[in-house]
Amino acid sequence: GAVVSQHPSRVICKSGTSVKIECRSLDFQATTMFWYRQFPKQSLMLMATSNEGSKATYEQGVEKDKFLINHASLTLSTLTVTSAHPEDSSFYICSASPIGDTQYFGPGTRLTVL
Amino acid sequence: AQSVAQPEDQVNVAEGNPLTVKCTYSVSGNPYLFWYVQYPNRGLQFLLKYITGDNLVKGSYGFEAEFNKSQTSFHLKKPSALVSDSALYFCASADGGGYQKVTFGTGTKLQVIP
């Protein structure tokens, strides 16, 4: 199957700083990628749809100024958590798919905000 | 609108016994249904999908799922459980065959007891 990577796998930061998470499709091009957030022992909640070359589409209740998404190329999408606070601590997962194929998920990024 | 429901938070099964993880769906139009597995602090791994065709879908690691239209169910099954199958399992539905955004169930923790 297709491979999606994320970097970093784990990050700890101080409250008020910004954190950037990268999502890459390693062996295919993806015009669309998705960002999810998962709280402990809960399901994945879709945050936004990242579109290459255009603005991201955010789900209801997700602050677009808080979670900045940039999809600058067909293999890279970035999620920046701006002015992070402890309540932003979570597991962030991205996904992408080759055209007409199933979604493949990255390994996730564990964000801890102190 | 589409949704999937997983009625069991946890399923316990003895090693070597058959296992079933339940999922019911509510979708408009043709259902596109998936099963994913998540190991601790890891991303999701694709197990199998139903798009169309045979109601019994075979997937990775010996898992299979049966699509039942009359009962609107898509239960995950395996004839003989392994301890290594212990993980969190998510049922999901999607628009457009899965290469668009995916909606997840709440997840079922499978515990295989040696």
XYZ file of C-alpha atoms in Angstrom:
228
model
C 0.000 0.000 0.000
C 0.841 3.666 -0.201
C 2.996 5.245 2.508
C 2.282 8.421 4.421
C 4.825 9.814 6.866
C 4.595 12.424 9.588
C 7.265 14.461 11.310
C 7.895 14.802 14.147
C 6.453 11.732 15.830
C 6.483 13.434 19.193
C 6.894 17.054 20.260
C 6.837 18.813 23.600
C 6.598 22.575 23.675
C 5.927 25.440 26.037
C 2.607 27.181 26.138
C 2.456 30.090 23.693
C 4.835 28.659 21.120
C 3.928 27.424 17.650
C 4.478 23.905 16.415
C 4.633 22.681 12.826
C 3.740 19.113 11.859
C 4.550 17.749 8.421
C 2.629 15.145 6.484
C 4.199 13.598 3.397
C 2.973 11.124 0.821
C 6.120 9.173 0.027
C 5.248 7.224 -3.102
C 2.299 9.019 -4.616
C 0.945 12.484 -5.221
C -2.002 13.747 -3.233
C -3.997 16.804 -4.190
C -5.978 16.373 -1.000
C -4.838 15.443 2.471
C -6.811 15.292 5.693
C -5.906 16.230 9.245
C -7.444 14.465 12.219
C -7.185 14.891 15.943
C -7.548 12.103 18.441
C -8.020 12.515 22.173
C -7.092 9.663 24.517
C -9.402 6.689 24.193
C -11.522 8.522 21.648
C -12.128 8.337 17.953
C -10.536 10.444 15.257
C -12.175 13.761 14.552
C -11.653 15.380 11.192
C -10.209 18.858 11.583
C -9.693 20.008 8.029
C -9.205 19.080 4.416
C -5.944 20.281 2.941
C -6.077 21.169 -0.748
C -2.932 21.582 -2.833
C -2.624 25.099 -4.136
C -5.710 26.447 -2.404
C -7.128 27.169 1.019
C -7.908 24.404 3.430
C -11.482 23.552 4.327
C -12.080 23.450 8.061
C -14.708 21.455 9.904
C -17.204 23.239 12.072
C -15.737 24.326 15.380
C -12.100 24.198 14.248
C -10.336 27.564 14.426
C -8.554 28.176 11.153
C -6.322 30.850 12.683
C -5.314 28.420 15.388
C -4.578 25.498 13.118
C -2.854 26.781 9.984
C -2.670 24.401 7.077
C -0.408 24.776 4.069
C -0.449 22.302 1.190
C 2.416 23.670 -0.859
C 3.130 20.627 -3.021
C 1.521 17.401 -4.145
C 3.428 15.454 -1.514
C 3.509 17.760 1.504
C 0.954 19.293 3.816
C 1.822 21.068 7.049
C -0.279 21.770 10.119
C 0.901 24.582 12.373
C -0.588 24.859 15.829
C -0.187 28.526 16.670
C 0.203 29.831 20.208
C -0.254 26.362 21.574
C -1.924 25.799 24.924
C -2.219 22.685 27.085
C -5.702 21.976 25.714
C -4.126 21.577 22.269
C -2.229 18.547 23.526
C -3.419 15.626 21.444
C -2.532 13.031 18.854
C -2.627 14.494 15.340
C -2.938 12.191 12.352
C -2.934 12.993 8.648
C -4.150 10.922 5.750
C -3.915 10.948 1.988
C -4.830 8.712 -0.886
C -3.749 8.037 -4.417
C -6.512 9.043 -6.773
C -9.399 6.599 -6.567
C -7.821 4.607 -3.752
C -8.305 4.181 -0.031
C -7.135 6.688 2.553
C -3.746 5.862 4.055
C -2.821 7.291 7.395
C 0.390 8.650 8.796
C 1.836 7.286 12.055
C 0.644 10.308 13.999
C 2.271 13.092 16.002
C 1.921 13.287 19.765
C 1.827 16.943 20.822
C 2.277 17.834 24.467
C 1.995 21.476 25.482
C 3.366 22.307 28.916
C -25.132 12.453 6.137
C -23.305 9.290 6.953
C -22.304 7.658 10.185
C -21.128 4.391 11.623
C -21.699 3.029 15.086
C -19.660 0.592 17.107
C -21.846 -0.575 19.986
C -19.077 -2.198 22.013
C -16.319 -0.241 23.718
C -14.369 -3.422 24.371
C -14.440 -7.017 23.244
C -12.602 -9.776 25.073
C -11.895 -13.097 23.411
C -9.687 -16.048 24.229
C -6.762 -16.786 21.968
C -7.734 -19.263 19.276
C -11.425 -18.451 19.467
C -13.292 -16.653 16.694
C -13.751 -12.925 17.137
C -16.361 -10.452 15.982
C -16.223 -6.673 16.249
C -19.556 -5.077 15.434
C -20.343 -2.099 13.244
C -23.591 -0.695 11.896
C -23.894 2.043 9.344
C -26.236 4.775 8.277
C -25.395 6.256 4.904
C -27.228 7.783 2.026
C -26.614 6.172 -1.316
C -24.110 3.381 -1.775
C -22.095 2.701 1.352
C -18.316 2.758 1.261
C -17.194 1.006 4.431
C -13.801 0.340 5.958
C -12.047 -1.231 8.889
C -8.848 0.173 10.339
C -6.696 -1.001 13.241
C -4.647 1.189 15.559
C -1.886 0.013 17.849
C -0.881 2.196 20.843
C 0.616 5.551 19.839
C 0.503 4.577 16.204
C -1.432 5.695 13.150
C -4.180 3.681 11.553
C -3.560 0.645 9.406
C -6.019 -0.266 6.677
C -7.545 -3.734 7.041
C -10.247 -3.983 4.414
C -12.999 -2.172 2.565
C -16.367 -2.737 0.980
C -17.219 -0.733 -2.106
C -19.358 -3.098 -4.117
C -19.486 -6.736 -5.078
C -19.265 -9.734 -2.773
C -20.728 -9.237 0.664
C -17.836 -11.083 2.286
C -14.690 -9.006 2.097
C -11.298 -10.467 2.940
C -8.551 -8.257 4.255
C -5.160 -8.153 5.893
C -3.934 -10.415 8.717
C -6.699 -12.959 8.221
C -9.535 -10.539 8.921
C -12.753 -10.466 6.966
C -15.978 -8.494 7.147
C -19.489 -9.241 6.066
C -21.625 -6.540 4.507
C -25.282 -7.066 5.390
C -27.605 -4.608 3.699
C -30.783 -5.715 5.446
C -29.220 -5.284 8.875
C -27.071 -2.298 7.812
C -24.086 -3.998 9.396
C -20.449 -4.509 8.536
C -19.025 -6.702 11.281
C -15.338 -7.549 11.388
C -14.464 -11.193 11.935
C -11.533 -13.535 12.285
C -11.782 -17.317 12.680
C -8.983 -17.642 15.243
C -7.803 -14.722 17.371
C -4.145 -14.058 18.156
C -2.797 -12.168 21.146
C -1.140 -9.815 18.659
C -4.594 -8.865 17.368
C -5.155 -6.907 20.570
C -5.602 -3.303 19.451
C -8.164 -0.593 18.787
C -10.415 -1.188 15.798
C -12.284 1.497 13.917
C -15.147 1.088 11.507
C -15.461 3.933 9.022
C -17.475 5.201 6.108
C -16.495 7.559 3.335
C -17.717 9.479 0.366
C -16.458 8.594 -3.028
C -14.910 5.229 -2.391
C -12.611 6.300 0.359
C -10.424 8.838 -1.310
C -12.444 11.568 0.251
C -12.872 12.296 3.914
C -13.544 9.410 6.219
C -15.970 9.352 9.143
C -14.990 7.062 11.992
C -16.890 5.102 14.572
C -15.986 5.435 18.223
C -13.653 2.459 18.165
C -13.663 -0.937 19.853
C -10.799 -2.164 21.961
C -10.097 -5.816 21.271
C -8.385 -7.756 24.018
C -7.237 -11.269 23.154
C -6.555 -13.254 26.287
C -3.789 -15.869 26.180
